[in-house]
Coordinates of C-alpha atoms in Angstrom, one line a residue:
X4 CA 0.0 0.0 0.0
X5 CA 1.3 3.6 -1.4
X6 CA 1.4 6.1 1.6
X7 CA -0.1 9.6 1.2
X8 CA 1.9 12.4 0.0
X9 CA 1.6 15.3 2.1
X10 CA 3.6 19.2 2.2
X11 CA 3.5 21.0 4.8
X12 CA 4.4 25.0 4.2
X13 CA 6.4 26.4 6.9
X14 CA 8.8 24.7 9.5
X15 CA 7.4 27.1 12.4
X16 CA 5.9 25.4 15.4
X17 CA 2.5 24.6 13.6
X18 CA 4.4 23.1 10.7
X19 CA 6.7 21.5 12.7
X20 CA 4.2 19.6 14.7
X21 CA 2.1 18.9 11.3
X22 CA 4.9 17.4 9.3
X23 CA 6.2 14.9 12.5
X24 CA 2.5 14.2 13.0
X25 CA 2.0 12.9 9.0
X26 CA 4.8 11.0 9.1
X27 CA 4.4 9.1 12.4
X28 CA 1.1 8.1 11.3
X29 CA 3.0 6.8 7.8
X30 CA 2.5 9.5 5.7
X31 CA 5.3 10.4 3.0
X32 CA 6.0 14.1 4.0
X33 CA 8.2 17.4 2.8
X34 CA 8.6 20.2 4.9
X35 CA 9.2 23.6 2.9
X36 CA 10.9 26.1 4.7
X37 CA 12.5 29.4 2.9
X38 CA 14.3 30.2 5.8
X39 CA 17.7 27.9 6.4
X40 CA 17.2 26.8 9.6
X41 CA 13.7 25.6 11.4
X42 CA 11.6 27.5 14.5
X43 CA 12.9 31.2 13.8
X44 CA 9.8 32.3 15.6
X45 CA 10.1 29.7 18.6
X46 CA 13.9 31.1 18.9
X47 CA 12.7 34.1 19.8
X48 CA 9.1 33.4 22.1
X49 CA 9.0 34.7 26.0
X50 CA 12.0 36.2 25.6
X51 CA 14.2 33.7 24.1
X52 CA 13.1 30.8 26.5
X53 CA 10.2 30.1 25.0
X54 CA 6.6 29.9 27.0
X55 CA 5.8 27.0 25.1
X56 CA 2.2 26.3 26.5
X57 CA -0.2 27.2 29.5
X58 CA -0.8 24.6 32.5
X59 CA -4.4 25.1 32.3
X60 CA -7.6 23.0 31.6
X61 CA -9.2 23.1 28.2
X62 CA -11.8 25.9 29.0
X63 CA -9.9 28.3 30.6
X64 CA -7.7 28.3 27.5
X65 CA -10.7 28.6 25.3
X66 CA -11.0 31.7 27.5
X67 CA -7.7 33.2 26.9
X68 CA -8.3 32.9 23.3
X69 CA -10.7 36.3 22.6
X70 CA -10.4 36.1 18.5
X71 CA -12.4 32.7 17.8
X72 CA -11.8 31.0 21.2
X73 CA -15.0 28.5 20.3
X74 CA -13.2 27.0 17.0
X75 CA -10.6 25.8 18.6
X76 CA -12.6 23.4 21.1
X77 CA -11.9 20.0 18.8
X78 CA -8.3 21.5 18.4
X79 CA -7.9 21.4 22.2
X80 CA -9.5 18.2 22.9
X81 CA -7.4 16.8 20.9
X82 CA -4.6 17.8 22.1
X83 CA -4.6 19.5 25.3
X84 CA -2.0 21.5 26.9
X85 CA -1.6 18.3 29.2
X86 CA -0.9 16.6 26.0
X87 CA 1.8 19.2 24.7
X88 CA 3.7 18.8 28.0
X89 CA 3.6 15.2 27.9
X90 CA 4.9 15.1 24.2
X91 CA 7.3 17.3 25.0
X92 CA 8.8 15.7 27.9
X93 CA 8.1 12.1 26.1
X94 CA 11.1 13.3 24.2
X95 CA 13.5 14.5 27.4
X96 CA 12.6 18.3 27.4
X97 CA 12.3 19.2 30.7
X98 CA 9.7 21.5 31.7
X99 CA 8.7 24.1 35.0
X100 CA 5.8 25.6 35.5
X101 CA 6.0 29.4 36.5
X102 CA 3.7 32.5 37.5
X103 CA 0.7 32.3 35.4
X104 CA 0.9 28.5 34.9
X105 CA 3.2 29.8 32.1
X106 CA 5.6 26.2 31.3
X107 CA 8.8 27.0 29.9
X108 CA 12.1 24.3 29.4
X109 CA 13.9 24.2 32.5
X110 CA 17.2 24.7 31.0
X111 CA 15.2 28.3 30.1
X112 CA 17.0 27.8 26.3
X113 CA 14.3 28.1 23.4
X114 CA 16.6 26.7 21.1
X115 CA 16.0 23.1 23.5
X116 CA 12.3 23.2 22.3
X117 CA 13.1 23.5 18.9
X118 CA 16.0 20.8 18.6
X119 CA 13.9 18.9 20.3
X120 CA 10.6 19.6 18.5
X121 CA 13.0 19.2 15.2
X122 CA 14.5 15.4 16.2
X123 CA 11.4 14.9 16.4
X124 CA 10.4 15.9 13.1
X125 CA 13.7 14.0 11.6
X126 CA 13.4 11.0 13.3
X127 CA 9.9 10.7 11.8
X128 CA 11.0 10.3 8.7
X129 CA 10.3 13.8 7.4
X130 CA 12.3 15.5 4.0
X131 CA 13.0 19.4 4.5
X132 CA 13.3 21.3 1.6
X133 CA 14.9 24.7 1.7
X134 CA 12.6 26.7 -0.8
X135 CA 9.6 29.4 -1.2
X136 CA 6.4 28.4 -2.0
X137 CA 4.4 30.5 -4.5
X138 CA 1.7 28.8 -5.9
X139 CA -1.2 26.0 -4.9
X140 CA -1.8 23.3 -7.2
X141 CA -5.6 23.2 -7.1
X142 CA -7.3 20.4 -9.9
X143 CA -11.6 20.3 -9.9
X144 CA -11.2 21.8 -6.3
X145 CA -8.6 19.0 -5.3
X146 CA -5.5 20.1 -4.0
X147 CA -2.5 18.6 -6.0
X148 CA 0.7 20.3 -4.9
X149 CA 2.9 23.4 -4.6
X150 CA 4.4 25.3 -6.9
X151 CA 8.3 27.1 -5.2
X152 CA 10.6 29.1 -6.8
X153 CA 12.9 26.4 -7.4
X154 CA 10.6 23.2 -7.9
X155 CA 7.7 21.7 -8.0
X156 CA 5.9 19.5 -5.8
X157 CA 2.6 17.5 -5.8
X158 CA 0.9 15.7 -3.0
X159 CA -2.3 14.3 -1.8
X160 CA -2.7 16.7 0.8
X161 CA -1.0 20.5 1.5
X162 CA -0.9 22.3 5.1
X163 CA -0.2 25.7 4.9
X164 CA 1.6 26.6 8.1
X165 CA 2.7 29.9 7.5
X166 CA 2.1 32.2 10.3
X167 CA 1.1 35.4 10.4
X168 CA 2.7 39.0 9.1
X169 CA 4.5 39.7 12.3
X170 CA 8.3 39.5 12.8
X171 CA 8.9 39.3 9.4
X172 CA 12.6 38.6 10.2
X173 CA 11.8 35.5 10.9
X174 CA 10.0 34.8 7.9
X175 CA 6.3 35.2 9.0
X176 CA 6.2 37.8 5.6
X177 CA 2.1 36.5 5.0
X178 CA 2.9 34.1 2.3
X179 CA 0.0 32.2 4.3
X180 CA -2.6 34.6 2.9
X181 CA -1.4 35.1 -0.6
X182 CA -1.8 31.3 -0.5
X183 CA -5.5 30.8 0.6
X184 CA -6.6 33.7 -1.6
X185 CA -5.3 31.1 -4.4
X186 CA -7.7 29.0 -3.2
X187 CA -10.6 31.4 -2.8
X188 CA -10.4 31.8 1.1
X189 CA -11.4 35.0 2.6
X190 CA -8.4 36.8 4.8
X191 CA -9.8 38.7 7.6
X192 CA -8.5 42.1 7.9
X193 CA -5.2 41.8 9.6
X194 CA -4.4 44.0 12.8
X195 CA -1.2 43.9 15.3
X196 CA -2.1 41.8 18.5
X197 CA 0.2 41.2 21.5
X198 CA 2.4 44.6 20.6
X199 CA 3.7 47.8 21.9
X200 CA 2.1 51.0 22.0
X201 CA 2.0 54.2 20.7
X202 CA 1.2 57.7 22.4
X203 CA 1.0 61.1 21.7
X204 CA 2.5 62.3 24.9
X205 CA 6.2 64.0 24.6
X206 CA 7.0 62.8 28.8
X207 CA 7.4 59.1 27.1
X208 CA 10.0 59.9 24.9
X209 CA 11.7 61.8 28.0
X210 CA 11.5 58.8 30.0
X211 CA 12.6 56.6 27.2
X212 CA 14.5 53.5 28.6
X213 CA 12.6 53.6 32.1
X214 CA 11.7 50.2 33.3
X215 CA 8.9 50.2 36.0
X216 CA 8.2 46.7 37.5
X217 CA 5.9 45.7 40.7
X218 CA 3.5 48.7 38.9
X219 CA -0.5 48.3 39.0
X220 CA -2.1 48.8 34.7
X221 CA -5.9 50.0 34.1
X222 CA -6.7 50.3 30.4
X223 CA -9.4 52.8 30.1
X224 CA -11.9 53.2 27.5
X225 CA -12.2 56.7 27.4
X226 CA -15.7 56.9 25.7
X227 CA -17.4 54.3 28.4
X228 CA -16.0 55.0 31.1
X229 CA -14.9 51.4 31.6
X230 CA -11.6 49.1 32.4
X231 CA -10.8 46.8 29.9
X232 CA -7.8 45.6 31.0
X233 CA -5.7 45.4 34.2
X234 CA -2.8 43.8 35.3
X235 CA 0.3 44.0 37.8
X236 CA 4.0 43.7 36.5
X237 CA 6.3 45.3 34.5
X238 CA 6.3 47.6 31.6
X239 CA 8.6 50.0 29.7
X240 CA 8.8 54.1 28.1
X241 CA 10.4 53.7 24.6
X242 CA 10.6 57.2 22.6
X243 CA 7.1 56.0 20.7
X244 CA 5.4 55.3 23.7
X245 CA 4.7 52.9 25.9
X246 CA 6.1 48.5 26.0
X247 CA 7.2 45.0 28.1
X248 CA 5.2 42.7 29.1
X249 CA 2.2 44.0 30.7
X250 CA 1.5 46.3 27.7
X251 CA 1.8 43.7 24.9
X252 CA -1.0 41.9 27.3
X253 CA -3.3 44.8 27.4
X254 CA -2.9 45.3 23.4
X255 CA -4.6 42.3 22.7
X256 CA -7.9 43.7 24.9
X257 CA -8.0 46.7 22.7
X258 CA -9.4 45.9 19.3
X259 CA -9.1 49.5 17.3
X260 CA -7.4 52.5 18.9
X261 CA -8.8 56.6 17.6
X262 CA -6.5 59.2 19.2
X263 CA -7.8 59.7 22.7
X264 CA -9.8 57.1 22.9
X265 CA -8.1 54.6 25.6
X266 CA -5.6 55.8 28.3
X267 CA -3.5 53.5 30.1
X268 CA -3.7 54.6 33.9
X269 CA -0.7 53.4 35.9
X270 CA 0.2 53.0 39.6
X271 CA 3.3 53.5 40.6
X272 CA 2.8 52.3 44.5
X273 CA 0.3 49.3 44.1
X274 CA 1.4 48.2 47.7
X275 CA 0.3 51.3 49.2
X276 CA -3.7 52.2 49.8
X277 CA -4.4 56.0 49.1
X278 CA -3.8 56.6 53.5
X279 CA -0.2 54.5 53.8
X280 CA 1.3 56.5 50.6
X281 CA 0.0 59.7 52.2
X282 CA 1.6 58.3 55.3
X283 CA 4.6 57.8 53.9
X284 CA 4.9 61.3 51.6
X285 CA 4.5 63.0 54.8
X286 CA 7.3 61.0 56.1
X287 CA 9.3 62.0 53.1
X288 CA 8.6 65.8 53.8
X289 CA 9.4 65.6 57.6
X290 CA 13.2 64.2 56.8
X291 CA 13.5 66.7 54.1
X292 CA 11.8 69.5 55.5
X293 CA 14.3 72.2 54.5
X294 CA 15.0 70.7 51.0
X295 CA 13.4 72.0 47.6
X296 CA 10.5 69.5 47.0
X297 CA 12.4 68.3 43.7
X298 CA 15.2 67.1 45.5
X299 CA 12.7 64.4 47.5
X300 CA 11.8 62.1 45.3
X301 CA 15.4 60.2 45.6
X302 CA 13.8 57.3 47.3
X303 CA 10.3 57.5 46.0
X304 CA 10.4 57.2 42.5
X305 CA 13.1 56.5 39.8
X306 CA 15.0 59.5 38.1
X307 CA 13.4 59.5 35.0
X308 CA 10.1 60.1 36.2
X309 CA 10.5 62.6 38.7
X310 CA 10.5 65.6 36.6
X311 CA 7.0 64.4 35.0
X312 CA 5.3 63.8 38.1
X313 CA 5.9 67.3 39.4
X314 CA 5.3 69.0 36.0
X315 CA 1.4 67.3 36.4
X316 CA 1.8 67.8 40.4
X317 CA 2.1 71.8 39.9
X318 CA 3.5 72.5 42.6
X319 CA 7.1 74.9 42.3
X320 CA 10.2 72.8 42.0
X321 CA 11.8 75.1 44.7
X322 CA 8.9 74.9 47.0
X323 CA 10.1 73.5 50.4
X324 CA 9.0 70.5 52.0
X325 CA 7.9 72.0 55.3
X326 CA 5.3 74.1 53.5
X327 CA 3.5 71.7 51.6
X328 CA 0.1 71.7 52.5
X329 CA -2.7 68.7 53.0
X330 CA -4.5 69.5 49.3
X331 CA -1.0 69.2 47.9
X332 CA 0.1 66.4 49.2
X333 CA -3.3 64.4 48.4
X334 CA -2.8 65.8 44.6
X335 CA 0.4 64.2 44.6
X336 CA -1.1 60.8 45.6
X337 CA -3.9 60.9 43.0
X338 CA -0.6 61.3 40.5
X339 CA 1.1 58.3 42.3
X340 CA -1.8 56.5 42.1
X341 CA -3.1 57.2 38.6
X342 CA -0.1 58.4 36.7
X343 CA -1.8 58.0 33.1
X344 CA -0.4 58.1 29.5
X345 CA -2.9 58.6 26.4
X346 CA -2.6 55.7 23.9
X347 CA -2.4 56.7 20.4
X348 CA -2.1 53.7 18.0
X349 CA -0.7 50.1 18.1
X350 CA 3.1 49.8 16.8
X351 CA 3.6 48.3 13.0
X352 CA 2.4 44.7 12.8
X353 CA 6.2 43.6 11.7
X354 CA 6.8 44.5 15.4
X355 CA 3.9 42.4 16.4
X356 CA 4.3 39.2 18.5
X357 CA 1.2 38.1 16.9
X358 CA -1.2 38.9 13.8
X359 CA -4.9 39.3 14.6
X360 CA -6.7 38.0 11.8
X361 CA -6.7 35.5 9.0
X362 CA -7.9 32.5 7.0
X363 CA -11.4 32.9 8.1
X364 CA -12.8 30.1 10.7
X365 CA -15.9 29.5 9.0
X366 CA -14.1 28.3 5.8
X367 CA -12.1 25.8 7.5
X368 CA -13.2 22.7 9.2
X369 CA -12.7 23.2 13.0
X370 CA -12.9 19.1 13.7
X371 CA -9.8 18.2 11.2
X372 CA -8.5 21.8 9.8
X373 CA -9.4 21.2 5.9
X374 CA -10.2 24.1 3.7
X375 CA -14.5 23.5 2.8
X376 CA -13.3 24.7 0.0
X377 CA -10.6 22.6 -1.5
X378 CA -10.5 19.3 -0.5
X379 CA -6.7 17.7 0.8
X380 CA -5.9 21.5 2.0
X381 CA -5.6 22.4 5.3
X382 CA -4.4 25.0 7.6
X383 CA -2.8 25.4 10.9
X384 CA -1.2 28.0 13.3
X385 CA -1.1 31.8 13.5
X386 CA -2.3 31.9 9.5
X387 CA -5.6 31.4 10.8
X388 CA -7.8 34.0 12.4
X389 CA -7.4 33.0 15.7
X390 CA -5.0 34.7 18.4
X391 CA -4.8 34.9 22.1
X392 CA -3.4 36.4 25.3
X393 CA 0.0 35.7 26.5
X394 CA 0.9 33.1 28.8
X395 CA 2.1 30.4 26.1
X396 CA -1.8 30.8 24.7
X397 CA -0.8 31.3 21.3
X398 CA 2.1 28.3 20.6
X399 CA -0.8 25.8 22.3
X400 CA -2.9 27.0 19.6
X401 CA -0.2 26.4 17.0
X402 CA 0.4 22.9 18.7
X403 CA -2.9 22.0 19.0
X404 CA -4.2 23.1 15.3
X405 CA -1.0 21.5 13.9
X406 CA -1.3 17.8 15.5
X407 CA -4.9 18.1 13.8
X408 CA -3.9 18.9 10.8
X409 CA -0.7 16.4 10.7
X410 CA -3.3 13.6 11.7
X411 CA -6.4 14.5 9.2
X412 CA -4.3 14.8 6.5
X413 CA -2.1 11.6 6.2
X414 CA -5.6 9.3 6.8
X415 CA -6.1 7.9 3.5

């Protein structure tokens, strides 16, 4: 018995997991990969030691996932984030389990996943091929192959594995797209998700550089009056605007950004109630009573942010300590407390952890991930409109969609 011929576009998590997936269950598979080596995008995930999935049950990650959570339910059960740990460790990767349930390698080394996400590609029998696909072979709605710019190749079944239009470095350029359009597949508009940004106020390029961690973040919609987002962590001023890890977080709660219409609202003494940091300014001002009240901020607040705290606070630079009065110091609090930026755009999506957007759900068949529209192709990964918070959310989806896909399309 002939096995089935299947290519899988992209050697990215998805793809990776797609190809060893074909193969193991006998399929004759090639891996086509434009870039030279395997997993750019993995290299570079939770800081280069890779959050590889979320220790969570099966609902609470359709929660996390807030762009078309619900198609992903057979994708999950499937393969759970249980099951990615196990396979995973099944092959001697050794995982922790950190704040968050985030579960990264113990060795904290992305590279470890994707050596050992690639032996197990290799040892499965799969044939890489460095080239760039352009072209779907489509025959009376079959799929047939894939046409690269250096050869041809035809199949029984093609996964396109692509990812998305973000970090284009690492080859996530949106070939994925161009390539369902071929086969008559609707792309959903694609926005940034999971990425810095942007704001119209001048005091963020002056504080450029400034890490704050063990800070409280409110997203505010402006218009409603409502929080759409809060968190506790860290965060950092860039001369755009506003980035780290809480902020890339809180991006993916805000779906379109108009000037002025969101402010993020942070606070700079989360351990202190409104009375203990009033407590403890006036404690500041009674050991530096004679001292001009810019010169007592020392061991309140870091350098860079002194200067636009008292420009909102009002109050002279040179005005001593000993004279600041109730209402004052009470003003200053509400500052601590609520120090707020204006948020004026997302960042490009090539700075993007993640593209929102996509193949569309509807077109693809969320119990095996084949195209309703050409039979034998299938899709997996960050191509398709689906995206999530972080906290390893979004490589569980590309694990989960691409074990589907690998399995579905090798049954003859």
């Amino acid at each position: 018995m002939t096995s089935k011929k299947v290519i899988v576009v992209g050697a990215g998590a998805a793809g990776l997991m797609a190809a060893g997936t074909a193969a193991q269950l006998g399929a004759g598979v090639t891996l086509i990969e434009k870039n030279s080596k395997v997993g750019r995008k993995i290299m570079i995930t939770g800081k280069g030691r890779c959050n590889l999935t979320n220790n969570c049950d099966n609902q609470t990650f359709i929660n996390n996932v807030p762009v078309n959570g619900r198609f992903l339910y057979s994708a999950i059960n499937n393969f759970s984030t249980a099951d990615v740990m196990g396979f995973f460790e099944g092959l001697g990767l050794e995982l922790k389990t950190e704040r968050g349930n985030r579960v990264f390698p113990v060795s904290d080394k992305a590279v470890d996943v994707v050596d050992t996400l690639y032996g197990f590609v290799k040892d499965s029998g799969v044939k890489k091929v460095h080239d760039t696909a352009k072209t779907l072979i489509i025959e009376d709605s079959y799929i047939a192959g894939v046409k690269c710019e250096e050869n041809t190749f035809y199949a029984d079944s093609v996964i396109v594995c692509c990812g998305g239009k973000s970090y284009p470095l690492t080859g996530s350029t949106g070939d994925g797209y161009l390539l369902a359009k071929q086969a008559g597949h609707t792309v959903t508009e694609l926005k940034p998700s999971l990425v810095p940004l942007e704001s119209p106020d001048g005091e963020c390029k002056s504080m450029q550089g400034l890490a704050l961690k063990n800070v409280g973040l409110k997203i505010v919609d402006n218009n409603s009056k409502k929080e759409v987002y809060s968190d506790f962590g860290e965060m950092l001023f860039t001369h755009f605007g506003i980035s780290g890890p809480m902020i890339l977080s809180a991006s993916s709660h805000i779906r379109d950004i108009k000037k002025g219409e969101y402010t993020a609202v942070i606070d700079l003494k989360p351990a202190l109630d409104f009375a203990q940091l009033d407590k403890r300014l006036q404690n500041e001002f009674r050991i530096n009573a004679n001292k001009d009240v810019s010169n007592s901020f020392s061991k309140l607040l870091p350098r860079k942010i002194i200067i636009p705290v008292l420009k909102r606070w009002g109050v002279p630079f040179d005005k001593k300590c000993n004279v600041i009065t109730k209402e004052e110091r009470h003003a200053l609090c509400e500052i601590l407390k609520g120090f707020t930026v204006e948020i004026g755009g997302f960042r490009p999506i090539e700075e993007a952890i993640v593209t929102s957007g996509g193949v569309k759900t509807s077109e693809i068949n969320p119990k095996t991930m084949e195209s309703k529209l050409v039979s034998g192709l299938y899709f997996a990964g960050e191509v398709i409109d689906c995206d999530a918070y972080t906290g390893g959310f979004n490589l569980q989806i590309a694990w989960s969609t691409g074990r589907l896909a690998g399995q579905n399309s090798a049954y003859l």
